[in-house]
Short mmCIF file of C-alpha atoms in Angstrom, two decimals:
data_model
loop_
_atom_site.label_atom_id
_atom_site.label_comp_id
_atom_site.label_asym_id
_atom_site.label_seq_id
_atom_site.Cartn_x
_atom_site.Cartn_y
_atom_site.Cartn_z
CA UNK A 35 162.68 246.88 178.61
CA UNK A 36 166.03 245.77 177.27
CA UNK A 37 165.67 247.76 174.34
CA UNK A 38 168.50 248.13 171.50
CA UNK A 39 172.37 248.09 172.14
CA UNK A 40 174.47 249.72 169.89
CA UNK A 41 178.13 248.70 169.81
CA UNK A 42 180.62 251.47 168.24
CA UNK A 43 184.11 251.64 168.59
CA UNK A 44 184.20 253.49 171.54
CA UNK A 45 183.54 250.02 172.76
CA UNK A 46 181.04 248.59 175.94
CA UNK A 47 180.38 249.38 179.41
CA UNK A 48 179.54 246.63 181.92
CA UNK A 49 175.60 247.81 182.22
CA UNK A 50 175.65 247.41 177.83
CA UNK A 51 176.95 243.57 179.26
CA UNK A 52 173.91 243.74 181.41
CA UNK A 53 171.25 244.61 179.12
CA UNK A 54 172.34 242.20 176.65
CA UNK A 55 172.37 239.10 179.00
CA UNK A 56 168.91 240.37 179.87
CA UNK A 57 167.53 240.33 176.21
CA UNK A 58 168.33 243.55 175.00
CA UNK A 59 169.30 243.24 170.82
CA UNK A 60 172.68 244.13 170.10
CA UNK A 61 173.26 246.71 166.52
CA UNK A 62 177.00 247.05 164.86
CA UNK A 63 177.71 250.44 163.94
CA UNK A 64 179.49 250.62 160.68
CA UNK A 65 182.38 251.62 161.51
CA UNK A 66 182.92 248.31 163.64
CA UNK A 67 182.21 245.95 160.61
CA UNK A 68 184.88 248.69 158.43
CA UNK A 69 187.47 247.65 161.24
CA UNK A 70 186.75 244.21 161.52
CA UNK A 71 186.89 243.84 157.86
CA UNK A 72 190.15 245.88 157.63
CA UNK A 73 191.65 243.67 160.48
CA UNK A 74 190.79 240.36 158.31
CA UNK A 75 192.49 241.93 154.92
CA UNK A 76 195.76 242.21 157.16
CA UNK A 77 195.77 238.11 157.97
CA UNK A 78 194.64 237.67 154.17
CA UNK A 79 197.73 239.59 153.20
CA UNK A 80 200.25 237.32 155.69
CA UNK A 81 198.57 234.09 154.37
CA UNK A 82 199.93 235.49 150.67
CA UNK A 83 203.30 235.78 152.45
CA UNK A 84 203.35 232.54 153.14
CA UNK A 85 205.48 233.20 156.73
CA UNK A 86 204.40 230.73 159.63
CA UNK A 87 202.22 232.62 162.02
CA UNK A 88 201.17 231.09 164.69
CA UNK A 89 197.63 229.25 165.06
CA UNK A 90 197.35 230.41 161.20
CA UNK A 91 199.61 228.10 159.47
CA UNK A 92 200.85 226.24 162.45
CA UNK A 93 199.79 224.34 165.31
CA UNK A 94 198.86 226.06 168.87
CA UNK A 95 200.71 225.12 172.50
CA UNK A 96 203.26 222.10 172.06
CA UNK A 97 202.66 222.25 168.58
CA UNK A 98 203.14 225.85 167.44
CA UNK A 99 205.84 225.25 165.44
CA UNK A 100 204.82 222.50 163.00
CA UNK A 101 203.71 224.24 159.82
CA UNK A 102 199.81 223.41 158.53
CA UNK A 103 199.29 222.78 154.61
CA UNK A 104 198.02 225.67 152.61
CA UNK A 105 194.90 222.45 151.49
CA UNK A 106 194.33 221.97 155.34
CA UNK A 107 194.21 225.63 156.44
CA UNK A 108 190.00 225.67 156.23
CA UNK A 109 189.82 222.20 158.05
CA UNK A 110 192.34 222.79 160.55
CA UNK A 111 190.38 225.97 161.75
CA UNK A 112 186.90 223.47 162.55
CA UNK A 113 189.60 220.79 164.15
CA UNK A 114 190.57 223.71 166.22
CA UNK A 115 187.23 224.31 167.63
CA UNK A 116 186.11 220.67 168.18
CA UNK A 117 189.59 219.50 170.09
CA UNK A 118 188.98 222.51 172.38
CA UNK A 119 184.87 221.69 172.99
CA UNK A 120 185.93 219.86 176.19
CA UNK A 121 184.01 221.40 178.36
CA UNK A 122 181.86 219.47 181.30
CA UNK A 123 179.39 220.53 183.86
CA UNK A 124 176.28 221.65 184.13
CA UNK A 125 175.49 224.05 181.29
CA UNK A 126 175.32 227.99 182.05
CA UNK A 127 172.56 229.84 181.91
CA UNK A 128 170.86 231.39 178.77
CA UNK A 129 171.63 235.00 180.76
CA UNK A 130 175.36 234.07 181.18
CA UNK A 131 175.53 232.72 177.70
CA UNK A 132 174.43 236.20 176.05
CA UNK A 133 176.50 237.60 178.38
CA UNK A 134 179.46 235.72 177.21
CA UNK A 135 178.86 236.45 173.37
CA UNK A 136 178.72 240.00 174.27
CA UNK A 137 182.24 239.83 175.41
CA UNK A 138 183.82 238.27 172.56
CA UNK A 139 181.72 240.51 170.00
CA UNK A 140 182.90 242.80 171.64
CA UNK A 141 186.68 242.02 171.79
CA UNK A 142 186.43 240.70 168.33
CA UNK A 143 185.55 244.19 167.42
CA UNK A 144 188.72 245.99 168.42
CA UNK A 145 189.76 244.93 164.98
CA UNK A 146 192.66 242.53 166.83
CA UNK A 147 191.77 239.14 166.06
CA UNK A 148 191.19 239.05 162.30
CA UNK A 149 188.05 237.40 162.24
CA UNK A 150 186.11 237.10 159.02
CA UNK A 151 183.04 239.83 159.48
CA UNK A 152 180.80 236.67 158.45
CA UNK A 153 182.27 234.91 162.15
CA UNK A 154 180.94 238.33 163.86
CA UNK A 155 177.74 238.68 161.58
CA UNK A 156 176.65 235.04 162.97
CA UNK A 157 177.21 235.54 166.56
CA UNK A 158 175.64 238.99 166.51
CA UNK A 159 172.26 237.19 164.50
CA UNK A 160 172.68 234.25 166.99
CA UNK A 161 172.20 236.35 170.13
CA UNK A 162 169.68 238.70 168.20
CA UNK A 163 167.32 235.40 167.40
CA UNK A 164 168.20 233.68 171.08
CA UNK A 165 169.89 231.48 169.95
CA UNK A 166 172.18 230.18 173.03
CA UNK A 167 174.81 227.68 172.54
CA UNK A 168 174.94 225.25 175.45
CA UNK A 169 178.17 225.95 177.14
CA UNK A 170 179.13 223.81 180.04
CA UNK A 171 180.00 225.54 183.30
CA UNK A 172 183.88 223.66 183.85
CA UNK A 173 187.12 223.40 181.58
CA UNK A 174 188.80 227.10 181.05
CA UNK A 175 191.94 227.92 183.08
CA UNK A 176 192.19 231.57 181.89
CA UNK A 177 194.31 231.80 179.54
CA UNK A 178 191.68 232.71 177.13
CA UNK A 179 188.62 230.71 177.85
CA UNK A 180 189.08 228.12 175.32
CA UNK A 181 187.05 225.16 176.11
CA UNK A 182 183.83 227.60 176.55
CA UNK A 183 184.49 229.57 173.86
CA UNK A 184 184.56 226.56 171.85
CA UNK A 185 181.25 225.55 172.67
CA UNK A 186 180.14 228.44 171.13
CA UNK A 187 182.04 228.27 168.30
CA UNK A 188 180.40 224.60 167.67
CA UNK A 189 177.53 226.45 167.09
CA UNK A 190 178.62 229.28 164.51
CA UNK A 191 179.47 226.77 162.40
CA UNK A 192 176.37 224.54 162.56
CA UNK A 193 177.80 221.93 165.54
CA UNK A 194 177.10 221.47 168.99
CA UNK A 195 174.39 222.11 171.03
CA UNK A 196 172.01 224.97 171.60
CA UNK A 197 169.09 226.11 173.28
CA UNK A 198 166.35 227.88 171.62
CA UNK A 199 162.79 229.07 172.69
CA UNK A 200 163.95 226.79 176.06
CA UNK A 201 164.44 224.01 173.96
CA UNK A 202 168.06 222.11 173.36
CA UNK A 203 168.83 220.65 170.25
CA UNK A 204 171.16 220.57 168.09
CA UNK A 205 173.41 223.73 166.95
CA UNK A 206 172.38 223.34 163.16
CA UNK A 207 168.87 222.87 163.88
CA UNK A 208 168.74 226.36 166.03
CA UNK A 209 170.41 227.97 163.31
CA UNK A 210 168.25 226.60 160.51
CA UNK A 211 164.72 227.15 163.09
CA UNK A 212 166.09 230.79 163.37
CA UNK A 213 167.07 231.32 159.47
CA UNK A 214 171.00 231.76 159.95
CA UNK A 215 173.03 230.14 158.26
CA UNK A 216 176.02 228.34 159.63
CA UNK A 217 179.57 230.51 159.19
CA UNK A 218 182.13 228.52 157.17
CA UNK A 219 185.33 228.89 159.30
CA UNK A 220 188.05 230.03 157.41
CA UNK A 221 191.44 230.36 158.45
CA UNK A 222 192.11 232.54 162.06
CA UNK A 223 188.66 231.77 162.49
CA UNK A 224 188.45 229.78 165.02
CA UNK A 225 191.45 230.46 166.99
CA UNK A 226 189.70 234.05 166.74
CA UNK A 227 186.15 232.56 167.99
CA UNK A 228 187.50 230.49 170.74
CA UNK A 229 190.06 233.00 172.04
CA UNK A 230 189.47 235.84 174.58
CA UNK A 231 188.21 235.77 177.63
CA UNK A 232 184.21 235.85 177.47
CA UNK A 233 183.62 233.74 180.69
CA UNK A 234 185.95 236.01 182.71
CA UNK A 235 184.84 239.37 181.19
CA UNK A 236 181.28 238.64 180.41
CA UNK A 237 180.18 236.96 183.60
CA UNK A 238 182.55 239.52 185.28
CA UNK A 239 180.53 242.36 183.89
CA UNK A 240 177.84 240.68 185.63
CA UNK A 241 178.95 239.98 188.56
CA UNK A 242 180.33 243.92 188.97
CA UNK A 243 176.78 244.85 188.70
CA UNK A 244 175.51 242.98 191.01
CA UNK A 245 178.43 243.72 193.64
CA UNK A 246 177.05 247.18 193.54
CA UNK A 247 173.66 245.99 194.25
CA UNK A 248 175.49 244.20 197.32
CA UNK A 249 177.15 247.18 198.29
CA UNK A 250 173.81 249.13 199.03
CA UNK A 251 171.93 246.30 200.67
CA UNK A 252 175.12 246.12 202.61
CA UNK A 253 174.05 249.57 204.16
CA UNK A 254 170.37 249.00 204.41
CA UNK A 255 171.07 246.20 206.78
CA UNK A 256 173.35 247.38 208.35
CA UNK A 257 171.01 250.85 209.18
CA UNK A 258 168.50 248.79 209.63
CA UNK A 259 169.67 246.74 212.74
CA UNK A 260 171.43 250.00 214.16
CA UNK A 261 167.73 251.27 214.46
CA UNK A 262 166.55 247.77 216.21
CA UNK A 263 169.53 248.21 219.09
CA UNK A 264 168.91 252.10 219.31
CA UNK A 265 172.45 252.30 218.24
CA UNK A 266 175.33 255.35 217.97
CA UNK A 267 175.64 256.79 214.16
CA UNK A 268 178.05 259.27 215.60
CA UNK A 269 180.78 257.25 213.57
CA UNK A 270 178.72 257.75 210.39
CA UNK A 271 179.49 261.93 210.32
CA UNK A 272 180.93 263.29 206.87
CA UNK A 273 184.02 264.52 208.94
CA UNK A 274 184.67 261.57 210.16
CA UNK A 275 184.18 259.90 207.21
CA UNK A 276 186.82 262.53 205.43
CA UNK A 277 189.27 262.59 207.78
CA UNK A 278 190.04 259.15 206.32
CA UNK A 279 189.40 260.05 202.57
CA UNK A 280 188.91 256.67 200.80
CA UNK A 281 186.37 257.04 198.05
CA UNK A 282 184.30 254.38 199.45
CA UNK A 283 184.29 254.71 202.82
CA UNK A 284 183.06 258.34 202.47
CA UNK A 285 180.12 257.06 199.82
CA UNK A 286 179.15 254.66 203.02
CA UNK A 287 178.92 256.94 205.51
CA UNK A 288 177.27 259.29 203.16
CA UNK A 289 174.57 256.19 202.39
CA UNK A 290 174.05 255.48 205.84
CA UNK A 291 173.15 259.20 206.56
CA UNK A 292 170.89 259.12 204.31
CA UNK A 293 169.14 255.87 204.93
CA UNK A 294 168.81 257.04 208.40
CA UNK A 295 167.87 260.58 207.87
CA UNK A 296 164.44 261.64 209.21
CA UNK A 297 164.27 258.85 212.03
CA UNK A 298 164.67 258.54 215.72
CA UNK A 299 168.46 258.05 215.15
CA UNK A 300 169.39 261.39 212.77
CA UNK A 301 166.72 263.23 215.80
CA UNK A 302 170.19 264.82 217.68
CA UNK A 303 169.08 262.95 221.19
CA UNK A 304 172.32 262.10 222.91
CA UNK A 305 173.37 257.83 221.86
CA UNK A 306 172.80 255.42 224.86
CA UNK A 307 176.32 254.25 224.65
CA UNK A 308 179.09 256.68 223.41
CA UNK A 309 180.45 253.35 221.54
CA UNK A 310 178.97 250.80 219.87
CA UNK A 311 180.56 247.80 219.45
CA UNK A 312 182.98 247.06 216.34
CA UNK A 313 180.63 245.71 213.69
CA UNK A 314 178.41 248.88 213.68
CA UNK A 315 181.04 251.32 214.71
CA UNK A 316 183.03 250.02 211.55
CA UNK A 317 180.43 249.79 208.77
CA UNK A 318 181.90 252.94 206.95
CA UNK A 319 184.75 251.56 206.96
CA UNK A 320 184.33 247.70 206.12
CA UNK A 321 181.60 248.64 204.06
CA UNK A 322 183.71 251.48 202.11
CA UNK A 323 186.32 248.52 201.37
CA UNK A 324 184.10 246.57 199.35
CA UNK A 325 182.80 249.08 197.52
CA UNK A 326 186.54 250.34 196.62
CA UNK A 327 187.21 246.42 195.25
CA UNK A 328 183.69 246.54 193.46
CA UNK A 329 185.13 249.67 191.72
CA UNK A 330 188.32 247.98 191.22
CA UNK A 331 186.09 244.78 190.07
CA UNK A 332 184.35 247.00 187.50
CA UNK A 333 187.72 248.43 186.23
CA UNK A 334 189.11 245.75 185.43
CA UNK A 335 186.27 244.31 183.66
CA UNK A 336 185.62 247.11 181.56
CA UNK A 337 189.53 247.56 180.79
CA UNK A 338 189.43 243.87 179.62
CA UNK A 339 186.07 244.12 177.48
CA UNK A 340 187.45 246.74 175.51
CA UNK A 341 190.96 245.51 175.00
CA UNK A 342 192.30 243.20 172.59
CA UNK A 343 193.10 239.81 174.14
CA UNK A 344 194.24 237.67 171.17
CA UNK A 345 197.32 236.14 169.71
CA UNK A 346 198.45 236.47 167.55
CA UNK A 347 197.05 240.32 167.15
CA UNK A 348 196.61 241.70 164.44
CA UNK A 349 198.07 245.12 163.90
CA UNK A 350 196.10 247.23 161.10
CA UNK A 351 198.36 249.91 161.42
CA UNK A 352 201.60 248.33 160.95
CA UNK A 353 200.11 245.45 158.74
CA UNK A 354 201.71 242.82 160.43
CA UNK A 355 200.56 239.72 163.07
CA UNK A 356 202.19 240.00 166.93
CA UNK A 357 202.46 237.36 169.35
CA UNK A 358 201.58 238.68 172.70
CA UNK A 359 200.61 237.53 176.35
CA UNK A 360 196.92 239.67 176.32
CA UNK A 361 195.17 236.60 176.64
CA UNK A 362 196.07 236.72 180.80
CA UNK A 363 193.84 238.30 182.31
CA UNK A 364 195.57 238.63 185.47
CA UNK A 365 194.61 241.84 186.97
CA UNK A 366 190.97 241.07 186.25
CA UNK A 367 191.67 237.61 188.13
CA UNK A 368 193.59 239.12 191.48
CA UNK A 369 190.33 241.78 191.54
CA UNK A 370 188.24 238.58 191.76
CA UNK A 371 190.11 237.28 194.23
CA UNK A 372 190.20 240.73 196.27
CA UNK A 373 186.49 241.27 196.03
CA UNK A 374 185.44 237.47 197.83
CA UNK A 375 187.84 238.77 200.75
CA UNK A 376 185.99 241.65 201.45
CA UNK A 377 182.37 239.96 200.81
CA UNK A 378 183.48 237.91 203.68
CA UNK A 379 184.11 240.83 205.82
CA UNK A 380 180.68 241.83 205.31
CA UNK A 381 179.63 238.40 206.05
CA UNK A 382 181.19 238.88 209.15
CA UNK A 383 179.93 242.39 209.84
CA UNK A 384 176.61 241.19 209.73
CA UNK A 385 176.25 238.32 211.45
CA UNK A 386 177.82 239.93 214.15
CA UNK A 387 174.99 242.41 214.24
CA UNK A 388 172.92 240.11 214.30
CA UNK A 389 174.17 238.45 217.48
CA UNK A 390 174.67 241.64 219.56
CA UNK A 391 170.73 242.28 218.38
CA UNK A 392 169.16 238.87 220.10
CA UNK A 393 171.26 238.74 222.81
CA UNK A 394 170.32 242.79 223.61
CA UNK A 395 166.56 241.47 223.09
CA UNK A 396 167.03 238.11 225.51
CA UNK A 397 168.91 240.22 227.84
CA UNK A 398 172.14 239.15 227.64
CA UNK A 399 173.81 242.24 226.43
CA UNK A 400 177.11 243.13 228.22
CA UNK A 401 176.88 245.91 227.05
CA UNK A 402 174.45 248.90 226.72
CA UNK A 403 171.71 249.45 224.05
CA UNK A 404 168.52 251.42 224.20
CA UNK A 405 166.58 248.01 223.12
CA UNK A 406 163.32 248.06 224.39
CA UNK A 407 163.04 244.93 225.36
CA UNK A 408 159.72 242.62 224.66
CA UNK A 409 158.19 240.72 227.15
CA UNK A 410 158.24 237.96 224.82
CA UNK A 411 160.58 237.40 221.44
CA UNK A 412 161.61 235.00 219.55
CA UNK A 413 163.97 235.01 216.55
CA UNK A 414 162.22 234.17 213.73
CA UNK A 415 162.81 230.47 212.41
CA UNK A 416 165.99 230.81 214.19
CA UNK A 417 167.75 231.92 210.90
CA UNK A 418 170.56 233.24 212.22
CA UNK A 419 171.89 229.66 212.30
CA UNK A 420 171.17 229.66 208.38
CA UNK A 421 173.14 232.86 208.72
CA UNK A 422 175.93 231.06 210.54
CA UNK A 423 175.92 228.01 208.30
CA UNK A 424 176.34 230.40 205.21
CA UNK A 425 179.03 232.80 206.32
CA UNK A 426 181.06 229.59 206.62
CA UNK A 427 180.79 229.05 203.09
CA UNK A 428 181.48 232.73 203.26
CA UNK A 429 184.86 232.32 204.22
CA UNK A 430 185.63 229.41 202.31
CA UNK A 431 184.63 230.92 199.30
CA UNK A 432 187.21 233.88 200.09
CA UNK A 433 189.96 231.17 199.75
CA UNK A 434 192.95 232.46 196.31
CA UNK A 435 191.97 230.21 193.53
CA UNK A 436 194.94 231.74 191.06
CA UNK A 437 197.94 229.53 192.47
CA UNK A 438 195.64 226.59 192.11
CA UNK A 439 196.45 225.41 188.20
CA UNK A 440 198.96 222.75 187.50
CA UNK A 441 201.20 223.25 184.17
CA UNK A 442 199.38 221.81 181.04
CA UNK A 443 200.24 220.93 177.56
CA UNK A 444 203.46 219.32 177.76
CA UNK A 445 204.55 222.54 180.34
CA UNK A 446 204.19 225.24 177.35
CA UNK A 447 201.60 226.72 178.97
CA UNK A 448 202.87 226.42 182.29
CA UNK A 449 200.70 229.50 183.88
CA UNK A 450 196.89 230.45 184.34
CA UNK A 451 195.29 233.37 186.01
CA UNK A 452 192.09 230.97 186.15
CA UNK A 453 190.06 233.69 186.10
CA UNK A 454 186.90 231.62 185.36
CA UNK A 455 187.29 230.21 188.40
CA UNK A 456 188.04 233.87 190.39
CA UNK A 457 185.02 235.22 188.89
CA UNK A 458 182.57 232.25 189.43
CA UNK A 459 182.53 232.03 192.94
CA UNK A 460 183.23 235.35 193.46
CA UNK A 461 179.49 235.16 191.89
CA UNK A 462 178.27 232.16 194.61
CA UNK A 463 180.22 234.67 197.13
CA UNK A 464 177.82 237.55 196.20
CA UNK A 465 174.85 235.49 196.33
CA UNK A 466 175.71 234.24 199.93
CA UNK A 467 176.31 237.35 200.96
CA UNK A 468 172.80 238.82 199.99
CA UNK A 469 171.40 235.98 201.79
CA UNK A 470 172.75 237.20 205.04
CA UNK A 471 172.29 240.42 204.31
CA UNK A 472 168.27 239.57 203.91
CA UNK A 473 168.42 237.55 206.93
CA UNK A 474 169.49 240.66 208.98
CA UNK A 475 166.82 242.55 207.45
CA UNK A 476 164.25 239.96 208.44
CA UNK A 477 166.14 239.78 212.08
CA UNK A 478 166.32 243.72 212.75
CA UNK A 479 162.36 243.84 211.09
CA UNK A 480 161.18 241.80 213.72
CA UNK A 481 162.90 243.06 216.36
CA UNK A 482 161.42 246.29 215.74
CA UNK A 483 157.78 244.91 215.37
CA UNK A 484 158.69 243.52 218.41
CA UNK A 485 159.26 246.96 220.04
CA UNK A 486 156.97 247.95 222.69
CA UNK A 487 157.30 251.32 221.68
CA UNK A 488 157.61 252.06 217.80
CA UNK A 489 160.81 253.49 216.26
CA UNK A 490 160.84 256.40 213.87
CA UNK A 491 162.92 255.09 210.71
CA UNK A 492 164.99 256.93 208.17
CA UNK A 493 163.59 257.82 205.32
CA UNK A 494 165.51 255.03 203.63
CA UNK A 495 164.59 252.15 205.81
CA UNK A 496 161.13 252.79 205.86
CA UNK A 497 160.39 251.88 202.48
CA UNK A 498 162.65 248.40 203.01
CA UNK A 499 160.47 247.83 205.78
CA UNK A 500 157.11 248.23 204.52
CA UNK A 501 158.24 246.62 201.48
CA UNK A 502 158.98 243.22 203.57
CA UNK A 503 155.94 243.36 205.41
#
């Protein structure tokens, strides 16, 4: 069960991300309202000043430095929000939504973006009641995700569209069906609600968890199809593994040990070959890589979601408003971009298995396994040709989308991480990759119920095989 969330200020971890996308209902310590509230008397205070801060009494991008009227400060806030709800696409899911809310509640309270507690109070009750604004999937270039954050902000104040109980309708109507009332924006408000970077940090949290997922099956296929060929684990031994000590290529090896611990393989009986050929000879180490960038992945993420990403911030200790660039979320973007490379690898890894496994059961080998061969196989369905098909996309997918966004708003803003973008099919890249990675399993399973004599598994590819059958 999802259970209860509590956010504190010692901030979120990417599983609290997790849980909340799943359901889970999200509490405020007090201490995180005290800040939030102590952040907001701060932009109070520089409104009495009466000094032109930026997206508080003036304009944003081109227009930053035409003043707004002290009578249009409320209404400029809700213009804000609707000129950036330009989002198109198909609409995200209710998981990615709550996971997105998560990420600005969170950010919102580090006490940096001078929010009104009521803005916080309503997206905290929204997500509690499941209440999901309909966000559409395409229009942030990361550099705070605007035009998705905006969507959501249509919806704290009564606007837009939202889906509740799997029903849309309209943003007012979910509010009023799940007794919240709308938040009246006042000013920071919305530049506060529709900055930060909730796409790339919320759906980043989410796709760091289920890299490490990846990262395992990785292994399990991989041991998997080394016990269909009969293959050499010699390259999987701790001191080989150390003599190169990257955290995750030891944490492979150390994996595939154990998934292959108590079978035929682990038994000490001399290999058939002395070598096996690169992609199972290498899985420590192409393997390791990946789960070295899903650690870097999760870093970054988690550095981000407890940061604060707006400008202007506001500084409770020295009382005063800074401009800053913490809305780029560039190292969280290149991580993204590192993390679809290696995927790829993996891609590659495997279907390469795969091959050297049919053509060792067709007898076509040129080189030596101890595969027992059949007297009659078959791949099944032929899905290594899906395999084939989808480690093209693979690849593709693996492609740098940061150097890919043209200057915008009259060249102010004349640089993006698009991090959306980085994270989102770093996403498709994970889910292509799993589909391989079952494919193998499915491949290396039937070769082995193919088998004219049975193979002992590991104690961690047995259960994966009885589970499939």
């Amino acid at each position: 069960m999802p259970g209860i969330v509590r956010l504190t200020t010692e901030g979120f971890a990417a599983e609290d991300v997790g849980r909340i996308a799943q359901g889970a209902t999200l509490e405020l310590a007090p201490e995180v309202l005290q800040r939030v509230r102590a952040s907001r008397a701060v932009v109070e205070r520089a409104l009495e000043g009466g000094q032109p801060v930026y997206g508080l009494n003036t304009g944003l991008g081109s227009r930053r430095d035409r003043p707004v009227s002290p009578e249009d400060l409320d209404r400029y806030q809700v213009q804000m929000v609707m000129d950036h709800a330009g989002g198109v696409g198909e609409p995200l899911a209710d998981e990615d939504v709550r996971a997105i809310m998560a990420a600005r509640i969170a950010g919102i309270s580090r006490g940096g973006s001078g929010a009104h507690p009521g803005a916080l109070e309503t997206l905290v009750a929204m997500l509690n009641a499941g209440v999901h604004p309909v966000v559409p999937s395409v229009g942030s270039v990361g550099a705070s995700d605007l035009m998705h954050m905006a969507a959501i902000a249509m919806v704290v104040m009564g606007r837009g569209q939202a889906r509740l109980e799997d029903r849309a309708m309209p943003g007012g109507e979910a509010l009023a069906r799940a007794a919240i009332a709308p938040h009246r924006l006042r000013p920071k408000d919305g530049l506060a609600l529709i900055s930060g970077n909730g796409v790339s940090i919320g759906l980043g949290a989410l796709a760091a968890l289920a890299a490490e997922r990846t990262a395992v099956l990785a292994d399990v296929a991989g041991a998997l199809t080394l016990e269909a060929i009969a293959g050499n684990p010699g390259p999987f031994d701790e001191e080989a593994a150390r003599a190169k000590p990257l955290p995750g290529q030891i944490a492979a090896a150390a994996h595939l040990r154990e998934l292959l611990s108590g079978g035929d393989l682990a038994g000490g009986e001399p290999p058939h070959s002395v070598q096996d050929p690169l992609s199972f000879r290498v899985m420590p180490q192409v393997h390791g890589a990946l789960r070295d960038q899903v650690a870097a992945v999760r870093a970054a993420v988690e550095l981000e979601l407890n940061a604060i990403d707006d400008s202007p911030l506001v500084s409770i200790d020295r009382d005063r408003l800074l401009s800053t660039g913490n809305f780029h979320p560039m190292g969280l973007a290149l991580a993204f971009e590192s993390l679809r490379v290696a995927l790829a690898h993996l891609g590659m890894l495997s279907e390469r298995r795969m091959n050297k496994l049919v053509a060792a059961l067709y007898g076509e080998a040129s080189f030596e396994f101890g595969v027992q061969r059949p007297g009659r196989y078959s791949v099944p369905g032929f899905v290594i040709y899906s395999a084939a098909a989808l480690l093209s996309e693979l690849k593709q997918l693996a492609s740098p989308v940061t150097l890919d966004c043209p200057p915008l708003d009259l060249d102010v803003e004349d640089h993006a991480t698009l991090a959306p973008q980085a994270v989102m099919l770093a996403r498709r890249g994970l889910l292509v990759l799993e589909t391989i990675l079952a494919i193998e399993v499915l491949v290396a399973i039937s070769a082995l119920d193919h088998q004219p004599q049975p193979t002992r598994l590991g104690r961690g590819t047995q259960p994966v095989y009885e589970a499939v059958h």
